[in-house]
PDB file of C-alpha atoms in Angstrom:
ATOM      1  CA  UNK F 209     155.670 -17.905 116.947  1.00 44.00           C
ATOM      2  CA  UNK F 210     152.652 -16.482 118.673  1.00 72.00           C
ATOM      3  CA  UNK F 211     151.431 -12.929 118.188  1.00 81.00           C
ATOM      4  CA  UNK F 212     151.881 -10.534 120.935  1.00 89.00           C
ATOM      5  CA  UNK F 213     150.859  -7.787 119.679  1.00 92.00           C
ATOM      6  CA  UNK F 214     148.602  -5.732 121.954  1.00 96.00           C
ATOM      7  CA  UNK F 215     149.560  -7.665 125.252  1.00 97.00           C
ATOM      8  CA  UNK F 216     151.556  -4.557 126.549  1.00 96.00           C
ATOM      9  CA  UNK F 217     149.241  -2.317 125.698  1.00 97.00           C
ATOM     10  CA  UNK F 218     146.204  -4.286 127.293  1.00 98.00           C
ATOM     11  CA  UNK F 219     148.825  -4.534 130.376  1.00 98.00           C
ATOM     12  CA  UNK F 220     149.184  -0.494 130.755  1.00 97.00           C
ATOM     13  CA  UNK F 221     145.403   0.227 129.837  1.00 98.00           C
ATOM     14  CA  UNK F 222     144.048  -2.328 132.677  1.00 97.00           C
ATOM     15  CA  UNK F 223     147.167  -1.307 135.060  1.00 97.00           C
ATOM     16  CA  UNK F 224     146.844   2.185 134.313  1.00 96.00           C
ATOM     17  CA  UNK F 225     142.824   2.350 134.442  1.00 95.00           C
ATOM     18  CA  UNK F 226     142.278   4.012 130.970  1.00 95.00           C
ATOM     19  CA  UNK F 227     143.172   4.230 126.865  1.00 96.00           C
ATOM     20  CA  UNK F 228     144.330   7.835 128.007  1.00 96.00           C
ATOM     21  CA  UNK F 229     147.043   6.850 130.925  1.00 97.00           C
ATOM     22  CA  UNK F 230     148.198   4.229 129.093  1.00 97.00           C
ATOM     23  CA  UNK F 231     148.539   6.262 125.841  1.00 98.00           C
ATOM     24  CA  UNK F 232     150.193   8.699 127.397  1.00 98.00           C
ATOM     25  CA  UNK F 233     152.482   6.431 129.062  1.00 98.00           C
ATOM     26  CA  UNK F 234     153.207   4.801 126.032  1.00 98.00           C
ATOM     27  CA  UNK F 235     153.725   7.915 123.686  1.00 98.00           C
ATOM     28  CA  UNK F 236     150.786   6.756 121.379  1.00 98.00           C
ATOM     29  CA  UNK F 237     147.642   7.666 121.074  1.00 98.00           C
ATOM     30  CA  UNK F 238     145.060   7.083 122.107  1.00 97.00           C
ATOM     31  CA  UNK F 239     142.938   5.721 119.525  1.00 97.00           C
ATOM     32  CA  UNK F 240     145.849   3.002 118.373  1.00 98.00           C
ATOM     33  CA  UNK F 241     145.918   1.999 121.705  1.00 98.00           C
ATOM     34  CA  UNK F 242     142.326   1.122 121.652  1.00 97.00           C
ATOM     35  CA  UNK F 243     142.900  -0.016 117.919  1.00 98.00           C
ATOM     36  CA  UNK F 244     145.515  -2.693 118.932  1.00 98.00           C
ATOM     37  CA  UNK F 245     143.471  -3.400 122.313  1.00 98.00           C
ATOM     38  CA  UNK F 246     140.491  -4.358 120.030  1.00 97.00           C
ATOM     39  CA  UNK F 247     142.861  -6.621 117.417  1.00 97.00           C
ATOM     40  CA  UNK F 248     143.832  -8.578 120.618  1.00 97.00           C
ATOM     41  CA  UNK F 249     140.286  -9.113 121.582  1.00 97.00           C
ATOM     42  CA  UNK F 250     139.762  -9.992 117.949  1.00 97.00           C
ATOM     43  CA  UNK F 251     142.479 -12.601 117.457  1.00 96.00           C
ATOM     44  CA  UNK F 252     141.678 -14.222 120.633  1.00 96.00           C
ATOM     45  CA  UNK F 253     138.134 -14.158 120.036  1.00 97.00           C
ATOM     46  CA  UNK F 254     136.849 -13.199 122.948  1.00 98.00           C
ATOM     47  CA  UNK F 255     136.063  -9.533 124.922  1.00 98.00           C
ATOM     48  CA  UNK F 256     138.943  -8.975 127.052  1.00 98.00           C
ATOM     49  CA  UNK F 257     137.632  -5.382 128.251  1.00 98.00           C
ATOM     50  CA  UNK F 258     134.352  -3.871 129.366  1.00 97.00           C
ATOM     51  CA  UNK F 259     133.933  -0.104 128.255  1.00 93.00           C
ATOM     52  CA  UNK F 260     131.933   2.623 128.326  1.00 87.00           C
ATOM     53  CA  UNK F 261     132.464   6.292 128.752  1.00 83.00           C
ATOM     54  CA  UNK F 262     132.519   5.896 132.772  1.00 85.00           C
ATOM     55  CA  UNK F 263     134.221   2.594 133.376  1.00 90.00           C
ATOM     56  CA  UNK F 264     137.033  -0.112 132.243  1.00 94.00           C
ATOM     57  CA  UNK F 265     136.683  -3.486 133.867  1.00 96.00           C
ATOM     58  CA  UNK F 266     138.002  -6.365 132.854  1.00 98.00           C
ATOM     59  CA  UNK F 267     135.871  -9.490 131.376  1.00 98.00           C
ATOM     60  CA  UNK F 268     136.677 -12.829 133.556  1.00 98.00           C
ATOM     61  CA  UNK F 269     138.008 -13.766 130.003  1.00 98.00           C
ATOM     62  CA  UNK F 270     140.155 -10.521 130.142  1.00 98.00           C
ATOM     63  CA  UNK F 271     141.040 -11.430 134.119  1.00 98.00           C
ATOM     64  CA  UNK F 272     142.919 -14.443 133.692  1.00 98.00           C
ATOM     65  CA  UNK F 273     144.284 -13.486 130.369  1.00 98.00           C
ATOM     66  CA  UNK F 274     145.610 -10.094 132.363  1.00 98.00           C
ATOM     67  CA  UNK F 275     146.951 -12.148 134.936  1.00 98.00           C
ATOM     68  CA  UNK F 276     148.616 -14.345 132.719  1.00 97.00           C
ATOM     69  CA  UNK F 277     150.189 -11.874 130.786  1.00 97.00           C
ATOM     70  CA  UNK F 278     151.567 -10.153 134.163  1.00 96.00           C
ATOM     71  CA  UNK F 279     153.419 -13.208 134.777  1.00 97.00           C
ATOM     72  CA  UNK F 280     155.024 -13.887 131.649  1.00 95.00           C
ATOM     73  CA  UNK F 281     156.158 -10.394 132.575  1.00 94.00           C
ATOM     74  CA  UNK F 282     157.860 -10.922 134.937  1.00 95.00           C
ATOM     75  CA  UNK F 283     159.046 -14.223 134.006  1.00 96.00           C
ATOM     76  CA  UNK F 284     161.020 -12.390 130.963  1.00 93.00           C
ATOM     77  CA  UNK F 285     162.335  -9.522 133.102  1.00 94.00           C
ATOM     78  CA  UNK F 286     163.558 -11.950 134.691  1.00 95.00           C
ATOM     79  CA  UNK F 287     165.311 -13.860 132.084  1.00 96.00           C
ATOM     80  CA  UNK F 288     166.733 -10.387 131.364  1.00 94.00           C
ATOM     81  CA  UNK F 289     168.295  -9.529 134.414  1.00 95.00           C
ATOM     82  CA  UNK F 290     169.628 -13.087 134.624  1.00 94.00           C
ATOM     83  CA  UNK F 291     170.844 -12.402 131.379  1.00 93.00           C
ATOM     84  CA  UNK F 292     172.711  -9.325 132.078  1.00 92.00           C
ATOM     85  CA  UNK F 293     174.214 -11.011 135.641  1.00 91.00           C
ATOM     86  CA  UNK F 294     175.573 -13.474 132.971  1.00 90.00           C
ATOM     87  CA  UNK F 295     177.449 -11.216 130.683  1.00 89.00           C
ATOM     88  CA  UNK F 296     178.767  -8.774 133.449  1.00 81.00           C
TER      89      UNK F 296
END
């Protein structure tokens, strides 16, 4: 089973724009958000994120990852809703 631990997180920081946003969003704060951000980076080994105290841009690493990740989003609301047709 693979880890996804951060994925949703990276999602709201990079959709959102910043930690903050996506903290808020989230109901965490904002340093575990960046925490969890940076364990992702870690585990895939590879910088997923620029920052610095003006800017967040993604890495083309981080780009196709991001984009990636959006789809499997979808894909599995998806599967939910399809899900949810088949049990009403």
């Amino acid at each position: 089973m693979h880890d996804w631990r951060g994925v949703n997180e990276l999602l709201e920081v990079v959709g959102r724009g910043s930690f903050t946003k996506a903290a808020e969003h989230l109901q965490l704060s904002k340093s575990y958000v960046s925490r969890i951000v940076s364990d992702l980076e870690e585990r895939l080994g590879t910088q997923l994120l620029i920052r610095n105290t003006r800017r967040l841009a993604l890495t083309a690493a981080g780009e196709k990852f991001y984009q990636r990740c959006l789809q499997m989003r979808s894909i599995y609301a998806d599967a939910e809703r399809e899900l949810g047709e088949l049990q009403a």
